[in-house]
Coordinates of C-alpha atoms in Angstrom, one line a residue:
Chain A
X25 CA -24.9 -24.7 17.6
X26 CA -22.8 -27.7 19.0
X27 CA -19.2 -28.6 17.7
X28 CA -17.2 -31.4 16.8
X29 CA -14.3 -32.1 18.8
X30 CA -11.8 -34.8 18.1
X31 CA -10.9 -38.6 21.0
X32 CA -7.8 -39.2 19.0
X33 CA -5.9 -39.0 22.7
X34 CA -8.8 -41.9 23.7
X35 CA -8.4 -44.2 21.0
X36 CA -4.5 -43.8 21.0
X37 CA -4.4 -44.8 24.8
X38 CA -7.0 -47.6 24.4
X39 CA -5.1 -48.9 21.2
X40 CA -1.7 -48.3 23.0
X41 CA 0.1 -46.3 20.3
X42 CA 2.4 -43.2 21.2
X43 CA 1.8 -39.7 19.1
X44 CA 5.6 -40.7 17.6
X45 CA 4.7 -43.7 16.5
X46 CA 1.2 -42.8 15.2
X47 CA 3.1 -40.0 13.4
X48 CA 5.5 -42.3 11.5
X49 CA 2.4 -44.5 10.2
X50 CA -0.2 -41.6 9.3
X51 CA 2.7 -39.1 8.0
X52 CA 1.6 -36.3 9.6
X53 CA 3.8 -34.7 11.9
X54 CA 4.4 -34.8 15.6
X55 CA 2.8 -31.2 15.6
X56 CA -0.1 -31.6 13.7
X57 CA -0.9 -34.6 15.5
X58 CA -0.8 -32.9 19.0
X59 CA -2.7 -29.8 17.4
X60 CA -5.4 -32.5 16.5
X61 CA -5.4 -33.9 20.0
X62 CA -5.9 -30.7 21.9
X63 CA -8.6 -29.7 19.2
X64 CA -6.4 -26.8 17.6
X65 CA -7.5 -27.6 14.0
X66 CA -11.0 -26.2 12.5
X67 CA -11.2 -29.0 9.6
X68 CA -9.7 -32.4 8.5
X69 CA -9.2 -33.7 5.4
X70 CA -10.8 -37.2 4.1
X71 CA -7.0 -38.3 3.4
X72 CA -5.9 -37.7 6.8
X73 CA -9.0 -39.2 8.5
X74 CA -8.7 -42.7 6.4
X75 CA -4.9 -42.6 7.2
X76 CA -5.7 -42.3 11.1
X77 CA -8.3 -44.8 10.7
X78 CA -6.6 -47.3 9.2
X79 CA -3.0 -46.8 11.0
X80 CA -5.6 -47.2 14.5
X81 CA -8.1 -50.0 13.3
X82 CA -11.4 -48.3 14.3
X83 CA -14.3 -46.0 12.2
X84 CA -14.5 -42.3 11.8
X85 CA -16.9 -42.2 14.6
X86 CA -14.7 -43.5 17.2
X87 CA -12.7 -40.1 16.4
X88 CA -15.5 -37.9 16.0
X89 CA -17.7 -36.9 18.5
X90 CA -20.5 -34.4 18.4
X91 CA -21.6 -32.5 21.3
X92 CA -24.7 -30.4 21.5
X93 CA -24.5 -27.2 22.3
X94 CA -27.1 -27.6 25.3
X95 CA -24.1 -30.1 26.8
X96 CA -21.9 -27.7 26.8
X97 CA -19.8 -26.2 29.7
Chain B
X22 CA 7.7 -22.8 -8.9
X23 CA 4.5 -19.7 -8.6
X24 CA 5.6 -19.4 -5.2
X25 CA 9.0 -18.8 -5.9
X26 CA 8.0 -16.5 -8.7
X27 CA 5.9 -14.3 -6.6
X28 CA 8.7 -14.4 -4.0
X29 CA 11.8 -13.3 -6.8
X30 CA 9.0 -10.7 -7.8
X31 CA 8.3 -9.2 -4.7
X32 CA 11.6 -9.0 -4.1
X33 CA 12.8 -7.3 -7.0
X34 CA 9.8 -4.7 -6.3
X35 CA 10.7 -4.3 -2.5
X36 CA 14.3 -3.5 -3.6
X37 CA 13.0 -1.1 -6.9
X38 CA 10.5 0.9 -4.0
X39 CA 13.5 1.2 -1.4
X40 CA 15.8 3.3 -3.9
X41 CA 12.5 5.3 -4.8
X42 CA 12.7 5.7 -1.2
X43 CA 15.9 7.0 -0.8
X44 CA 15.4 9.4 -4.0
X45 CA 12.1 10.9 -2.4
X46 CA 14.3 11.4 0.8
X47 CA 16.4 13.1 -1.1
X48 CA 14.9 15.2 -2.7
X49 CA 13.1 16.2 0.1
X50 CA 16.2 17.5 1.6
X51 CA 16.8 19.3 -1.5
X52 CA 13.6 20.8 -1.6
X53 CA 14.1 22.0 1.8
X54 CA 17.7 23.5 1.6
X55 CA 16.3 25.6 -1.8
X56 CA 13.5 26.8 0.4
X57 CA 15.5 27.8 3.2
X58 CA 17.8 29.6 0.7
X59 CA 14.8 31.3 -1.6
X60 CA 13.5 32.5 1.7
X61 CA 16.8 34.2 2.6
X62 CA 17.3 35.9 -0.7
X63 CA 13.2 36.9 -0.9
X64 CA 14.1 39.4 1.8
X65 CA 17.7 40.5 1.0
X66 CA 19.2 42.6 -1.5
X67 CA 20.6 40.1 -2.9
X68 CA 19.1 38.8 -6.6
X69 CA 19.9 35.8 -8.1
X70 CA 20.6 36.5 -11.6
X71 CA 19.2 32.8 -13.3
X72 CA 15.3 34.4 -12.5
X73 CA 15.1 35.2 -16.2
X74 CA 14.7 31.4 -17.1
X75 CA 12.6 30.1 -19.6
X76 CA 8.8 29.5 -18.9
X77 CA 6.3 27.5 -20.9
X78 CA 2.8 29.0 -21.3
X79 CA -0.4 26.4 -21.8
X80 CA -3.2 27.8 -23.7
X81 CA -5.7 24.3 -23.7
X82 CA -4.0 22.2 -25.7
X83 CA -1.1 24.4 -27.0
X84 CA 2.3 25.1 -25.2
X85 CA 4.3 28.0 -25.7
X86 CA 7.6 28.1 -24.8
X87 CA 8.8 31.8 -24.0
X88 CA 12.2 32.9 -23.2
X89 CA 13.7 36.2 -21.1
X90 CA 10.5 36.8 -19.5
X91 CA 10.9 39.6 -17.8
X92 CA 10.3 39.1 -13.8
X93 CA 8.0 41.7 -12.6
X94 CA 8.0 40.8 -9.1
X95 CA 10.9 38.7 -7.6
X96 CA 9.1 38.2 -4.2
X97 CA 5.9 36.5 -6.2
X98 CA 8.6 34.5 -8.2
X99 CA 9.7 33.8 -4.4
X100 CA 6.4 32.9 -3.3
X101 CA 5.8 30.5 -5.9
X102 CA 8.8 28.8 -5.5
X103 CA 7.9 28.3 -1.7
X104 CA 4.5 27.0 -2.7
X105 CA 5.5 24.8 -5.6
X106 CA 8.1 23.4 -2.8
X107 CA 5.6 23.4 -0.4
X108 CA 3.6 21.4 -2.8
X109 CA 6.1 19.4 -3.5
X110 CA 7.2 18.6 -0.2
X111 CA 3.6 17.6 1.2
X112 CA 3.2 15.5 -2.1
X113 CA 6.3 13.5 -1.6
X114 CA 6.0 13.1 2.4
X115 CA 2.7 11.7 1.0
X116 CA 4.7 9.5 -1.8
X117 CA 7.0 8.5 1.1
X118 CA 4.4 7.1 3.0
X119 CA 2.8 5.1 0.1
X120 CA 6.2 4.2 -0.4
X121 CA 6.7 2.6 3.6
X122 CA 3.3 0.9 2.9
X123 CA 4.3 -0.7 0.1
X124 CA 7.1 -2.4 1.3
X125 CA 5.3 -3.3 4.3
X126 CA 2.7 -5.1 1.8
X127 CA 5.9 -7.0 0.3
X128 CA 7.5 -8.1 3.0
X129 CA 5.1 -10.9 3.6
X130 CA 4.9 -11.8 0.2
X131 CA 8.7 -12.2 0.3
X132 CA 8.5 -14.5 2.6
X133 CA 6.0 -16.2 0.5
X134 CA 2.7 -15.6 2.4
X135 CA 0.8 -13.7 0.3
X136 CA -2.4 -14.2 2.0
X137 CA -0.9 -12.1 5.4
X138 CA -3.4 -10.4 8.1
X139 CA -1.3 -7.6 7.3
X140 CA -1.8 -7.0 3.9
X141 CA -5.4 -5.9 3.7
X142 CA -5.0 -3.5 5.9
X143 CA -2.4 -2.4 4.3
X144 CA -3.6 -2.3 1.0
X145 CA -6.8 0.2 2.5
X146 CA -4.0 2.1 4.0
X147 CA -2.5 2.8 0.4
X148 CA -5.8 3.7 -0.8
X149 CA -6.7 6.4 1.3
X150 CA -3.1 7.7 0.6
X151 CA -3.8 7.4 -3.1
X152 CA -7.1 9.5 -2.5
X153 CA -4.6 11.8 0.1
X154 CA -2.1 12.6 -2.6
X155 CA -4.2 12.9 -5.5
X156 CA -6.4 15.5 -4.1
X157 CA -3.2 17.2 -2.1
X158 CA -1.6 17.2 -5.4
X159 CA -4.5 18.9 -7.9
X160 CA -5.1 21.5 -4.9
X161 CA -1.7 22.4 -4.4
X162 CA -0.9 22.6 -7.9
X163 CA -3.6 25.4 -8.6
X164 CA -2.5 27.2 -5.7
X165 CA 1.1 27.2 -6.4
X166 CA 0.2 28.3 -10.2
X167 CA -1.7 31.5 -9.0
X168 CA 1.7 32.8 -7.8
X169 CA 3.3 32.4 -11.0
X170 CA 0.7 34.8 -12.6
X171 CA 1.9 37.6 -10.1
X172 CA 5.5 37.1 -10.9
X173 CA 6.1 37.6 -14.3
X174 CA 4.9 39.8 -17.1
X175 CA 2.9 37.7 -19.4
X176 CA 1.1 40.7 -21.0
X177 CA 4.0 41.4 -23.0
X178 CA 3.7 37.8 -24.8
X179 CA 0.4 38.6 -26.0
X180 CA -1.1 42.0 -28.2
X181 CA -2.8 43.2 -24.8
X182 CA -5.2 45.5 -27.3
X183 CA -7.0 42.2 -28.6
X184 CA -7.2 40.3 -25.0
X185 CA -10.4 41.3 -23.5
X186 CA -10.0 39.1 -19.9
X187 CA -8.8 35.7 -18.6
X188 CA -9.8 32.9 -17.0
X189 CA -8.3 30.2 -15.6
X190 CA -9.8 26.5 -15.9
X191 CA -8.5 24.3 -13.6
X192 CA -8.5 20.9 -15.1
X193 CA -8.5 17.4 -12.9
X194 CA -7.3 14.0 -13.2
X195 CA -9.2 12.4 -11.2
X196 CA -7.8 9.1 -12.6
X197 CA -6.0 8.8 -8.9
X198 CA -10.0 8.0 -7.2
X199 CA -10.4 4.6 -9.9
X200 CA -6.8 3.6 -8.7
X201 CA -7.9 4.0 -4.8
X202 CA -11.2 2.1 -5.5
X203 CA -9.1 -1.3 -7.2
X204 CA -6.8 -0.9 -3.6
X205 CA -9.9 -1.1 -1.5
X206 CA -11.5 -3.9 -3.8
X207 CA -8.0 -5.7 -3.3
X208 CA -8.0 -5.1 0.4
X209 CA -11.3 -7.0 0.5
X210 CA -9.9 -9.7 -1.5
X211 CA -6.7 -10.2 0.3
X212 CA -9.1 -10.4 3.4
X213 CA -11.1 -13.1 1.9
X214 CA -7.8 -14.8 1.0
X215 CA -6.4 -14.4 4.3
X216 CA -9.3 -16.0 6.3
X217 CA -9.5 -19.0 2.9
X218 CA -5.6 -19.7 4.0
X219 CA -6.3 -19.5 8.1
X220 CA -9.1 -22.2 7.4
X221 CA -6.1 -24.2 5.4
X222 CA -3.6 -23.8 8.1
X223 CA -6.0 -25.0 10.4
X224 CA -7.2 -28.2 8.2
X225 CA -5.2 -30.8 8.7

């Protein structure tokens, strides 16, 4: 089985925002936000996704990536 | 508000099993400074003279209380004592460690995290130390109770010409075994609830 793992750290540096900033808008903490970023977190909540969308301008997807387990290292 | 209830309540709890603690301690000590001096006096000359204290009899249901029953042999009484305290004392180191457990279950739940790795552990912990105790205590208790027997004179309570023979009918309450089954159905729920609140810590 493959897994979902999280480009928050991509679309951050292509949309030029810093993890302080981002925190302020999505009002999650600087913590949480780095524990998303290093793919520390098993689940995320529809709330938090919209927020991050929204507070980044792009689509779920552009977060979420799916890689097969065959890819895998 | 639930979370500061379960937090005032494992508190007060915590703080009601510490002094039962300290009691058992206690009277631990106790029981082992009486010892120490029944087994000096078993030997010696010397003869307390409070060994003609009252005894209560159980025939099933009915209780007889009896007084000046004469001791027949003050090294049986002796021996009884030392197995009743022996009884005792393996029955309360036993309490003791339920005891320790316990508190070790409600110091996470002070700290409001009910849901601690700990705690099912824990909880199975106290279960087998329910089983432990109870069967400790029903098999020590029939052991100790033989010595009594040999120690005093019961015949002289009873019209010896109409008692044709005795038996003894050790009965069980075996209540202690449902109690140690609802700990390790709780330990598997505490385990379910622990892993329910790592996938919550871990959703963000």
């Amino acid at each position: 089985m493959g897994r979902i793992i999280l480009r928050l750290d991509r679309v951050m540096a292509d949309r030029k925002i810093s993890l302080k900033e981002l925190s302020e808008k999505v009002g999650v903490t600087n913590v949480n936000l780095s524990k998303m970023k290093t793919g520390k977190i098993s689940a995320i909540r529809f709330s938090t996704l919209e927020a991050i969308c929204d507070a980044l301008h792009c689509q779920p997807g552009d977060i979420l990536e799916y890689i097969p387990e065959d890819t895998e290292e | 508000m639930n979370e500061n209830k379960m937090i005032k309540t494992a508190k007060g709890l915590d703080t009601f099993a510490k002094i039962v603690g300290i009691i058992l301690n206690a009277g631990m000590v106790l029981l082992i400074v009486g010892s120490v001096l029944v087994f000096i006096t078993m030997n010696s000359q010397m003869r307390p003279s409070f060994v003609n204290f009252s005894q209560t009899v159980s025939v099933g249901n009915l209780s007889i209380a009896v007084k000046d029953l004469v001791v027949q042999d003050y090294k049986a009484l002796c021996r009884w004592f030392l197995a009743t305290a022996a009884a005792a004392m393996v029955t309360m180191a036993v309490f003791i460690a339920g005891i320790r457990t316990v508190r070790r279950i409600l110091k996470p739940m002070k700290e409001g995290r009910p849901f601690d790795t700990d705690i099912p552990a824990n909880l199975k912990k106290l279960g087998w130390l329910v089983i432990a105790g109870g069967i400790l205590s029903v098999a020590l208790e029939s052991f100790s109770s033989g010595f009594l027997w040999e120690a005093y004179d019961f015949t002289k309570i009873f019209n010896m010409d109409q008692v044709t023979g005795w038996t003894y009918n050790a009965s069980f309450d075996l209540n202690f075994i449902v109690l140690a089954f609802v700990l390790f159905l709780l330990s598997y729920i505490f385990r379910y609830g622990a892993q329910l609140q790592q996938e919550s810590d871990e959703t963000l």
